[in-house]
PDB file of C-alpha atoms in Angstrom:
ATOM      1  CA  MET A   1       1.226  18.396  -2.590  1.00 97.00           C
ATOM      2  CA  ARG A   2       2.613  16.369   0.245  1.00 98.00           C
ATOM      3  CA  LEU A   3       1.631  12.670  -0.134  1.00 98.00           C
ATOM      4  CA  LEU A   4       2.490   9.814   2.247  1.00 98.00           C
ATOM      5  CA  PHE A   5       2.104   6.131   1.554  1.00 98.00           C
ATOM      6  CA  LEU A   6       2.421   3.560   4.368  1.00 98.00           C
ATOM      7  CA  GLY A   7       3.161  -0.022   3.626  1.00 98.00           C
ATOM      8  CA  ASP A   8       1.164  -3.138   4.731  1.00 98.00           C
ATOM      9  CA  MET A   9      -0.124  -2.922   8.300  1.00 98.00           C
ATOM     10  CA  VAL A  10       0.556  -6.344   9.921  1.00 98.00           C
ATOM     11  CA  GLY A  11      -1.502  -7.492  12.932  1.00 98.00           C
ATOM     12  CA  LYS A  12      -2.454  -5.536  16.010  1.00 98.00           C
ATOM     13  CA  THR A  13       1.016  -4.126  16.687  1.00 98.00           C
ATOM     14  CA  GLY A  14       1.248  -2.750  13.182  1.00 98.00           C
ATOM     15  CA  ARG A  15      -2.155  -1.172  12.950  1.00 98.00           C
ATOM     16  CA  THR A  16      -1.948   0.251  16.525  1.00 98.00           C
ATOM     17  CA  ALA A  17       1.375   1.903  15.688  1.00 98.00           C
ATOM     18  CA  VAL A  18      -0.210   3.539  12.597  1.00 98.00           C
ATOM     19  CA  TRP A  19      -3.203   4.702  14.527  1.00 98.00           C
ATOM     20  CA  GLU A  20      -1.011   6.244  17.187  1.00 98.00           C
ATOM     21  CA  ARG A  21       1.536   7.965  14.975  1.00 98.00           C
ATOM     22  CA  LEU A  22      -0.507   8.960  11.887  1.00 98.00           C
ATOM     23  CA  PRO A  23      -2.453  11.831  13.339  1.00 98.00           C
ATOM     24  CA  GLY A  24       0.726  13.444  14.468  1.00 98.00           C
ATOM     25  CA  LEU A  25       2.361  12.876  11.128  1.00 97.00           C
ATOM     26  CA  VAL A  26      -0.496  14.453   9.243  1.00 98.00           C
ATOM     27  CA  SER A  27      -0.352  17.507  11.453  1.00 97.00           C
ATOM     28  CA  ASP A  28       3.379  17.877  11.883  1.00 96.00           C
ATOM     29  CA  LEU A  29       4.332  17.240   8.282  1.00 97.00           C
ATOM     30  CA  LYS A  30       1.279  19.030   6.880  1.00 97.00           C
ATOM     31  CA  LEU A  31       0.348  16.028   4.745  1.00 98.00           C
ATOM     32  CA  ASP A  32      -2.263  16.631   2.082  1.00 98.00           C
ATOM     33  CA  PHE A  33      -3.023  12.947   1.373  1.00 98.00           C
ATOM     34  CA  VAL A  34      -2.320   9.582   2.943  1.00 98.00           C
ATOM     35  CA  VAL A  35      -2.649   6.002   1.510  1.00 99.00           C
ATOM     36  CA  VAL A  36      -2.251   2.976   3.779  1.00 99.00           C
ATOM     37  CA  ASN A  37      -2.174  -0.588   2.708  1.00 98.00           C
ATOM     38  CA  GLY A  38      -4.267  -2.556   5.238  1.00 98.00           C
ATOM     39  CA  GLU A  39      -4.568  -6.109   3.737  1.00 97.00           C
ATOM     40  CA  ASN A  40      -2.722  -7.785   6.687  1.00 98.00           C
ATOM     41  CA  ALA A  41      -4.211  -5.679   9.442  1.00 98.00           C
ATOM     42  CA  ALA A  42      -6.471  -8.403  11.072  1.00 98.00           C
ATOM     43  CA  GLY A  43      -4.048 -10.796  12.695  1.00 96.00           C
ATOM     44  CA  GLY A  44      -1.955 -10.775   9.533  1.00 97.00           C
ATOM     45  CA  PHE A  45      -4.779 -11.959   7.309  1.00 98.00           C
ATOM     46  CA  GLY A  46      -7.208  -9.489   5.708  1.00 98.00           C
ATOM     47  CA  ILE A  47      -8.988  -6.477   7.267  1.00 98.00           C
ATOM     48  CA  THR A  48     -12.297  -5.921   9.127  1.00 98.00           C
ATOM     49  CA  GLU A  49     -14.549  -3.011   8.767  1.00 98.00           C
ATOM     50  CA  ASP A  50     -13.750  -1.798  12.224  1.00 98.00           C
ATOM     51  CA  ILE A  51     -10.035  -1.776  11.480  1.00 98.00           C
ATOM     52  CA  PHE A  52     -10.690   0.039   8.165  1.00 98.00           C
ATOM     53  CA  LEU A  53     -12.791   2.715   9.866  1.00 98.00           C
ATOM     54  CA  GLU A  54     -10.178   3.230  12.619  1.00 98.00           C
ATOM     55  CA  THR A  55      -7.444   3.661   9.952  1.00 98.00           C
ATOM     56  CA  ILE A  56      -9.533   6.285   8.219  1.00 98.00           C
ATOM     57  CA  SER A  57     -10.205   8.041  11.502  1.00 98.00           C
ATOM     58  CA  ALA A  58      -6.450   8.129  12.257  1.00 98.00           C
ATOM     59  CA  GLY A  59      -5.873  10.199   9.069  1.00 98.00           C
ATOM     60  CA  ALA A  60      -5.756   7.780   6.127  1.00 98.00           C
ATOM     61  CA  ASP A  61      -7.613   8.971   3.032  1.00 98.00           C
ATOM     62  CA  VAL A  62      -7.582   5.564   1.276  1.00 98.00           C
ATOM     63  CA  VAL A  63      -6.914   1.984   2.410  1.00 99.00           C
ATOM     64  CA  THR A  64      -5.587  -0.326  -0.279  1.00 99.00           C
ATOM     65  CA  THR A  65      -5.256  -4.152  -0.124  1.00 98.00           C
ATOM     66  CA  GLY A  66      -3.995  -7.058  -2.217  1.00 98.00           C
ATOM     67  CA  ASN A  67      -4.157 -10.807  -2.376  1.00 98.00           C
ATOM     68  CA  HIS A  68      -5.455 -11.122   1.198  1.00 98.00           C
ATOM     69  CA  VAL A  69      -8.333  -8.765   0.679  1.00 98.00           C
ATOM     70  CA  TRP A  70     -11.037 -11.417   1.154  1.00 98.00           C
ATOM     71  CA  ASP A  71      -9.373 -13.305   4.044  1.00 98.00           C
ATOM     72  CA  GLN A  72     -11.912 -11.692   6.419  1.00 98.00           C
ATOM     73  CA  LYS A  73     -15.248 -12.711   4.861  1.00 97.00           C
ATOM     74  CA  GLU A  74     -16.941  -9.451   5.980  1.00 98.00           C
ATOM     75  CA  ALA A  75     -14.798  -7.610   3.513  1.00 98.00           C
ATOM     76  CA  VAL A  76     -16.904  -8.918   0.664  1.00 98.00           C
ATOM     77  CA  VAL A  77     -19.856  -7.037   2.172  1.00 97.00           C
ATOM     78  CA  PHE A  78     -18.383  -3.868   3.649  1.00 98.00           C
ATOM     79  CA  CYS A  79     -16.230  -3.128   0.529  1.00 98.00           C
ATOM     80  CA  GLU A  80     -19.423  -1.952  -1.171  1.00 97.00           C
ATOM     81  CA  ARG A  81     -20.209   0.608   1.560  1.00 97.00           C
ATOM     82  CA  HIS A  82     -16.944   2.519   1.540  1.00 98.00           C
ATOM     83  CA  ASP A  83     -15.425   4.470  -1.428  1.00 97.00           C
ATOM     84  CA  GLN A  84     -12.170   4.785   0.475  1.00 98.00           C
ATOM     85  CA  PHE A  85     -11.619   1.042   0.534  1.00 98.00           C
ATOM     86  CA  LEU A  86      -9.858  -0.458  -2.494  1.00 98.00           C
ATOM     87  CA  ARG A  87      -9.292  -3.979  -3.666  1.00 98.00           C
ATOM     88  CA  PRO A  88      -7.064  -4.867  -6.671  1.00 98.00           C
ATOM     89  CA  ALA A  89      -8.652  -3.405  -9.839  1.00 98.00           C
ATOM     90  CA  ASN A  90      -7.730  -6.274 -12.010  1.00 98.00           C
ATOM     91  CA  TYR A  91     -10.182  -8.772 -10.316  1.00 98.00           C
ATOM     92  CA  PRO A  92     -12.696  -9.982 -12.914  1.00 97.00           C
ATOM     93  CA  ALA A  93     -15.660  -7.863 -13.763  1.00 95.00           C
ATOM     94  CA  GLY A  94     -18.475  -8.314 -11.218  1.00 96.00           C
ATOM     95  CA  THR A  95     -16.158  -8.663  -8.203  1.00 98.00           C
ATOM     96  CA  PRO A  96     -17.527  -6.674  -5.238  1.00 98.00           C
ATOM     97  CA  GLY A  97     -15.938  -3.336  -4.464  1.00 98.00           C
ATOM     98  CA  ARG A  98     -13.827  -1.010  -6.504  1.00 98.00           C
ATOM     99  CA  GLY A  99     -10.182  -1.001  -7.535  1.00 98.00           C
ATOM    100  CA  SER A 100      -9.716   2.710  -8.159  1.00 98.00           C
ATOM    101  CA  ASN A 101     -11.395   5.938  -7.228  1.00 98.00           C
ATOM    102  CA  LEU A 102     -10.974   9.724  -7.385  1.00 98.00           C
ATOM    103  CA  PHE A 103     -10.542  11.532  -4.019  1.00 98.00           C
ATOM    104  CA  PHE A 104     -10.014  15.119  -2.857  1.00 98.00           C
ATOM    105  CA  ALA A 105      -6.848  15.899  -0.926  1.00 98.00           C
ATOM    106  CA  ARG A 106      -6.718  18.368   2.024  1.00 98.00           C
ATOM    107  CA  ASN A 107      -5.479  21.031  -0.362  1.00 97.00           C
ATOM    108  CA  GLY A 108      -8.363  20.448  -2.735  1.00 98.00           C
ATOM    109  CA  ALA A 109      -6.396  18.487  -5.342  1.00 98.00           C
ATOM    110  CA  ARG A 110      -8.095  15.594  -7.124  1.00 98.00           C
ATOM    111  CA  VAL A 111      -6.182  12.370  -6.414  1.00 98.00           C
ATOM    112  CA  LEU A 112      -6.736   9.215  -8.363  1.00 98.00           C
ATOM    113  CA  VAL A 113      -5.687   6.083  -6.327  1.00 99.00           C
ATOM    114  CA  ALA A 114      -5.583   2.672  -8.054  1.00 99.00           C
ATOM    115  CA  ASN A 115      -4.845  -0.733  -6.523  1.00 98.00           C
ATOM    116  CA  VAL A 116      -3.488  -3.209  -8.953  1.00 98.00           C
ATOM    117  CA  MET A 117      -2.043  -6.681  -8.381  1.00 98.00           C
ATOM    118  CA  GLY A 118       0.783  -8.305 -10.194  1.00 98.00           C
ATOM    119  CA  ARG A 119       0.684 -11.855 -11.618  1.00 98.00           C
ATOM    120  CA  VAL A 120       4.240 -13.245 -11.225  1.00 98.00           C
ATOM    121  CA  PHE A 121       4.341 -15.759  -8.276  1.00 97.00           C
ATOM    122  CA  MET A 122       0.973 -14.391  -7.138  1.00 97.00           C
ATOM    123  CA  HIS A 123      -2.205 -16.205  -6.274  1.00 95.00           C
ATOM    124  CA  PRO A 124      -4.950 -15.828  -7.488  1.00 95.00           C
ATOM    125  CA  GLU A 125      -3.660 -14.864 -10.931  1.00 94.00           C
ATOM    126  CA  LEU A 126      -5.757 -11.860 -11.936  1.00 98.00           C
ATOM    127  CA  ASP A 127      -6.347 -10.113 -15.239  1.00 98.00           C
ATOM    128  CA  ASP A 128      -3.521  -8.314 -17.009  1.00 98.00           C
ATOM    129  CA  PRO A 129      -2.328  -5.484 -14.655  1.00 98.00           C
ATOM    130  CA  PHE A 130      -0.897  -3.468 -17.540  1.00 98.00           C
ATOM    131  CA  LYS A 131      -4.141  -3.461 -19.519  1.00 98.00           C
ATOM    132  CA  CYS A 132      -5.997  -2.694 -16.338  1.00 98.00           C
ATOM    133  CA  ALA A 133      -3.784   0.246 -15.579  1.00 98.00           C
ATOM    134  CA  GLU A 134      -4.071   1.553 -19.135  1.00 98.00           C
ATOM    135  CA  ALA A 135      -7.882   1.555 -18.820  1.00 98.00           C
ATOM    136  CA  ILE A 136      -7.730   3.382 -15.531  1.00 98.00           C
ATOM    137  CA  LEU A 137      -5.439   6.067 -16.955  1.00 98.00           C
ATOM    138  CA  GLU A 138      -7.511   6.542 -20.047  1.00 98.00           C
ATOM    139  CA  ALA A 139     -10.624   7.070 -17.994  1.00 98.00           C
ATOM    140  CA  CYS A 140      -8.949   9.601 -15.515  1.00 98.00           C
ATOM    141  CA  PRO A 141      -5.737  10.932 -17.068  1.00 98.00           C
ATOM    142  CA  LEU A 142      -3.242  12.946 -15.022  1.00 98.00           C
ATOM    143  CA  GLY A 143      -3.449  16.633 -15.748  1.00 97.00           C
ATOM    144  CA  GLU A 144      -7.051  16.401 -16.921  1.00 97.00           C
ATOM    145  CA  GLN A 145      -9.444  14.593 -14.554  1.00 97.00           C
ATOM    146  CA  ALA A 146      -6.774  14.119 -11.903  1.00 98.00           C
ATOM    147  CA  ASP A 147      -4.228  16.418 -10.308  1.00 98.00           C
ATOM    148  CA  ALA A 148      -2.208  13.396  -8.998  1.00 98.00           C
ATOM    149  CA  VAL A 149      -2.290   9.603  -9.680  1.00 98.00           C
ATOM    150  CA  VAL A 150      -1.148   6.964  -7.213  1.00 99.00           C
ATOM    151  CA  PHE A 151      -0.706   3.273  -7.944  1.00 99.00           C
ATOM    152  CA  ASP A 152      -0.410   0.577  -5.245  1.00 99.00           C
ATOM    153  CA  PHE A 153       1.131  -2.199  -7.236  1.00 98.00           C
ATOM    154  CA  HIS A 154       0.766  -5.294  -4.962  1.00 98.00           C
ATOM    155  CA  ALA A 155       3.244  -7.870  -6.362  1.00 98.00           C
ATOM    156  CA  GLU A 156       6.083 -10.359  -5.545  1.00 98.00           C
ATOM    157  CA  ALA A 157       8.541  -9.893  -8.391  1.00 98.00           C
ATOM    158  CA  THR A 158      10.629  -6.739  -8.421  1.00 98.00           C
ATOM    159  CA  SER A 159      11.087  -7.065 -12.131  1.00 98.00           C
ATOM    160  CA  GLU A 160       7.294  -6.870 -12.691  1.00 98.00           C
ATOM    161  CA  LYS A 161       7.045  -3.968 -10.299  1.00 98.00           C
ATOM    162  CA  GLN A 162       9.817  -2.058 -12.104  1.00 98.00           C
ATOM    163  CA  CYS A 163       8.330  -2.701 -15.538  1.00 98.00           C
ATOM    164  CA  PHE A 164       4.981  -1.441 -14.295  1.00 99.00           C
ATOM    165  CA  GLY A 165       6.678   1.717 -13.005  1.00 98.00           C
ATOM    166  CA  HIS A 166       8.209   2.328 -16.423  1.00 98.00           C
ATOM    167  CA  PHE A 167       4.840   1.545 -18.105  1.00 98.00           C
ATOM    168  CA  VAL A 168       3.039   4.332 -16.335  1.00 98.00           C
ATOM    169  CA  ASP A 169       6.011   6.721 -16.116  1.00 98.00           C
ATOM    170  CA  GLY A 170       5.002  10.244 -16.896  1.00 98.00           C
ATOM    171  CA  ARG A 171       1.322   9.360 -16.395  1.00 98.00           C
ATOM    172  CA  ALA A 172       1.348   8.742 -12.650  1.00 98.00           C
ATOM    173  CA  SER A 173       2.692  10.745  -9.697  1.00 99.00           C
ATOM    174  CA  LEU A 174       3.714   7.670  -7.705  1.00 99.00           C
ATOM    175  CA  VAL A 175       4.034   3.951  -8.072  1.00 99.00           C
ATOM    176  CA  VAL A 176       4.541   2.047  -4.755  1.00 98.00           C
ATOM    177  CA  GLY A 177       5.140  -1.612  -4.566  1.00 98.00           C
ATOM    178  CA  THR A 178       3.595  -3.528  -1.685  1.00 98.00           C
ATOM    179  CA  HIS A 179       3.324  -7.240  -0.604  1.00 98.00           C
ATOM    180  CA  THR A 180       6.829  -8.318   0.201  1.00 98.00           C
ATOM    181  CA  HIS A 181       6.963  -6.457   3.545  1.00 98.00           C
ATOM    182  CA  VAL A 182      10.608  -5.458   3.208  1.00 98.00           C
ATOM    183  CA  PRO A 183      11.515  -1.835   2.409  1.00 98.00           C
ATOM    184  CA  THR A 184      13.667  -1.390  -0.559  1.00 98.00           C
ATOM    185  CA  ALA A 185      16.376   1.201  -1.185  1.00 97.00           C
ATOM    186  CA  ASP A 186      15.513   2.006  -4.797  1.00 98.00           C
ATOM    187  CA  HIS A 187      13.213   5.068  -4.235  1.00 98.00           C
ATOM    188  CA  GLN A 188      13.649   7.277  -7.229  1.00 98.00           C
ATOM    189  CA  ILE A 189      11.997   9.510  -9.696  1.00 98.00           C
ATOM    190  CA  LEU A 190      11.788   7.853 -13.136  1.00 98.00           C
ATOM    191  CA  ASN A 191      12.727   9.578 -16.345  1.00 98.00           C
ATOM    192  CA  GLY A 192       9.192  10.721 -17.062  1.00 98.00           C
ATOM    193  CA  GLY A 193       8.678  12.152 -13.549  1.00 98.00           C
ATOM    194  CA  THR A 194       6.922   9.255 -11.697  1.00 98.00           C
ATOM    195  CA  GLY A 195       7.991   8.627  -8.156  1.00 98.00           C
ATOM    196  CA  TYR A 196       8.791   4.880  -7.650  1.00 99.00           C
ATOM    197  CA  ILE A 197       9.780   2.409  -4.983  1.00 98.00           C
ATOM    198  CA  SER A 198       9.782  -1.431  -5.368  1.00 98.00           C
ATOM    199  CA  ASP A 199       8.352  -1.930  -1.838  1.00 98.00           C
ATOM    200  CA  ALA A 200       7.369   0.450   0.901  1.00 98.00           C
ATOM    201  CA  GLY A 201       7.914  -2.203   3.556  1.00 98.00           C
ATOM    202  CA  MET A 202       5.423  -3.063   6.306  1.00 98.00           C
ATOM    203  CA  CYS A 203       4.083  -1.403   9.433  1.00 98.00           C
ATOM    204  CA  GLY A 204       4.718  -4.186  11.901  1.00 98.00           C
ATOM    205  CA  ASP A 205       7.175  -6.016  14.135  1.00 98.00           C
ATOM    206  CA  TYR A 206      10.444  -6.507  12.214  1.00 98.00           C
ATOM    207  CA  ASP A 207      11.666  -9.048  14.785  1.00 98.00           C
ATOM    208  CA  SER A 208       9.648 -11.559  12.784  1.00 98.00           C
ATOM    209  CA  SER A 209       9.274 -13.248   9.489  1.00 98.00           C
ATOM    210  CA  LEU A 210       7.435 -10.600   7.347  1.00 97.00           C
ATOM    211  CA  GLY A 211       5.433  -9.546  10.395  1.00 97.00           C
ATOM    212  CA  MET A 212       4.561 -13.086  11.504  1.00 97.00           C
ATOM    213  CA  ASP A 213       5.904 -14.754  14.677  1.00 98.00           C
ATOM    214  CA  LYS A 214       9.131 -16.284  13.386  1.00 97.00           C
ATOM    215  CA  GLU A 215       8.949 -19.696  15.137  1.00 97.00           C
ATOM    216  CA  GLU A 216       6.399 -21.316  12.854  1.00 97.00           C
ATOM    217  CA  PRO A 217       7.816 -20.068   9.472  1.00 97.00           C
ATOM    218  CA  LEU A 218      11.280 -21.122  10.637  1.00 97.00           C
ATOM    219  CA  ASN A 219       9.948 -24.504  11.634  1.00 97.00           C
ATOM    220  CA  ARG A 220       8.338 -24.983   8.227  1.00 96.00           C
ATOM    221  CA  PHE A 221      11.599 -24.145   6.436  1.00 97.00           C
ATOM    222  CA  ILE A 222      13.537 -26.635   8.530  1.00 97.00           C
ATOM    223  CA  SER A 223      11.107 -29.522   8.920  1.00 97.00           C
ATOM    224  CA  LYS A 224       8.690 -29.025   6.056  1.00 96.00           C
ATOM    225  CA  MET A 225       5.982 -29.977   8.584  1.00 96.00           C
ATOM    226  CA  PRO A 226       3.470 -27.509  10.159  1.00 95.00           C
ATOM    227  CA  LYS A 227       3.259 -27.412  13.909  1.00 95.00           C
ATOM    228  CA  GLY A 228       0.740 -24.645  14.234  1.00 95.00           C
ATOM    229  CA  ARG A 229      -0.824 -21.579  12.607  1.00 94.00           C
ATOM    230  CA  PHE A 230       1.018 -18.489  11.469  1.00 96.00           C
ATOM    231  CA  GLU A 231       0.426 -15.736  14.062  1.00 97.00           C
ATOM    232  CA  ALA A 232       1.198 -12.036  13.714  1.00 97.00           C
ATOM    233  CA  ALA A 233       4.282 -11.028  15.768  1.00 98.00           C
ATOM    234  CA  SER A 234       3.397  -8.846  18.733  1.00 97.00           C
ATOM    235  CA  GLY A 235       6.570  -6.909  19.477  1.00 97.00           C
ATOM    236  CA  PRO A 236       6.943  -3.117  18.969  1.00 97.00           C
ATOM    237  CA  ALA A 237       6.171  -2.031  15.446  1.00 98.00           C
ATOM    238  CA  THR A 238       8.195   0.010  12.989  1.00 98.00           C
ATOM    239  CA  ILE A 239       6.173   2.075  10.515  1.00 98.00           C
ATOM    240  CA  CYS A 240       7.538   2.087   6.960  1.00 98.00           C
ATOM    241  CA  GLY A 241       6.443   4.023   4.002  1.00 98.00           C
ATOM    242  CA  VAL A 242       7.467   6.638   1.445  1.00 98.00           C
ATOM    243  CA  GLY A 243       6.881  10.401   1.122  1.00 98.00           C
ATOM    244  CA  VAL A 244       6.508  12.313  -2.074  1.00 98.00           C
ATOM    245  CA  GLU A 245       6.399  15.932  -3.015  1.00 98.00           C
ATOM    246  CA  VAL A 246       4.090  16.238  -6.046  1.00 98.00           C
ATOM    247  CA  SER A 247       4.097  19.321  -8.292  1.00 98.00           C
ATOM    248  CA  ASP A 248       0.961  21.358  -8.211  1.00 97.00           C
ATOM    249  CA  ARG A 249       1.666  22.320 -11.863  1.00 97.00           C
ATOM    250  CA  THR A 250       2.452  18.935 -13.487  1.00 98.00           C
ATOM    251  CA  GLY A 251       1.201  16.343 -11.015  1.00 98.00           C
ATOM    252  CA  LEU A 252       4.525  14.577 -11.167  1.00 98.00           C
ATOM    253  CA  ALA A 253       6.961  13.816  -8.494  1.00 98.00           C
ATOM    254  CA  GLU A 254       9.555  16.447  -7.431  1.00 98.00           C
ATOM    255  CA  LYS A 255      11.052  14.719  -4.385  1.00 98.00           C
ATOM    256  CA  ILE A 256      10.791  11.141  -2.904  1.00 98.00           C
ATOM    257  CA  ALA A 257      12.227   9.666   0.194  1.00 98.00           C
ATOM    258  CA  PRO A 258      11.489   6.794   2.681  1.00 98.00           C
ATOM    259  CA  LEU A 259       9.783   7.258   5.996  1.00 98.00           C
ATOM    260  CA  ARG A 260      10.671   4.818   8.817  1.00 98.00           C
ATOM    261  CA  LEU A 261       9.638   5.196  12.482  1.00 98.00           C
ATOM    262  CA  GLY A 262      10.256   2.583  15.097  1.00 97.00           C
ATOM    263  CA  PRO A 263      12.708   0.553  17.131  1.00 95.00           C
ATOM    264  CA  ARG A 264      14.186  -1.903  14.605  1.00 95.00           C
ATOM    265  CA  LEU A 265      15.232   0.062  11.558  1.00 96.00           C
ATOM    266  CA  ALA A 266      17.059   3.287  11.233  1.00 95.00           C
ATOM    267  CA  GLU A 267      14.548   6.077  11.689  1.00 96.00           C
ATOM    268  CA  THR A 268      14.188   8.483   8.782  1.00 96.00           C
ATOM    269  CA  ILE A 269      11.728  11.195   7.800  1.00 96.00           C
ATOM    270  CA  PRO A 270      11.900  12.810   4.287  1.00 95.00           C
ATOM    271  CA  ASP A 271      14.351  15.628   4.753  1.00 92.00           C
ATOM    272  CA  PHE A 272      12.229  17.934   2.616  1.00 92.00           C
ATOM    273  CA  TRP A 273       9.515  17.700   5.260  1.00 89.00           C
ATOM    274  CA  ALA A 274      11.711  17.671   8.394  1.00 76.00           C
TER     275      ALA A 274
END
């Protein structure tokens, strides 16, 4: 199975780039399943229902989120209407929406996708992500109820991300770190067969500060005084993500490589799909 995960869409330039390029990627690379993190898609803060629907129409099978999931207040309402929209699963019981779900890929495979948020340097501090993941895997184990399992681990600390990857190693097809918006170079297949990367990066303008116009963040570092609001950068976007070849027999990763398309970073498409 060919699975693609795209990192956080940031603002109009990021989401537009995904909408324009994703249909061609699905077709040209013969992708079976696509996950996109959309928590920064609405001006850098949250996601609207229209943006969510457009992302699904472009070819995403699931849209995950993170700590900015509720920045657009309408998300509290529309999250209940769409099975393909995920918020972090370790929010307290009774929180609107869902944190994991089972989906069908284009090749008919059953794909469990779970969105979990870390706790180190993160706000709000949610329930234990490790216990949450354990419960998710016990309810829908790889090789039984699911043919593939994907975790979007939305977290700041790379140590927490790596430990989470080792925690589910051999029980998940892929663990992708999101949130920090900078693509890491540590894509690998862990000892138990789980594909892993600490951060997929973002889909947005890299002539920026994490996808935001760089002037105000720079001002705050220098002066410690706000002059205005953070605004999403509006230059040409680079799409960042990770591609994985998942075994139809075991549900574990056989190949993993980054995907980057755009003007600022060196372009690369997984060579096993080229």
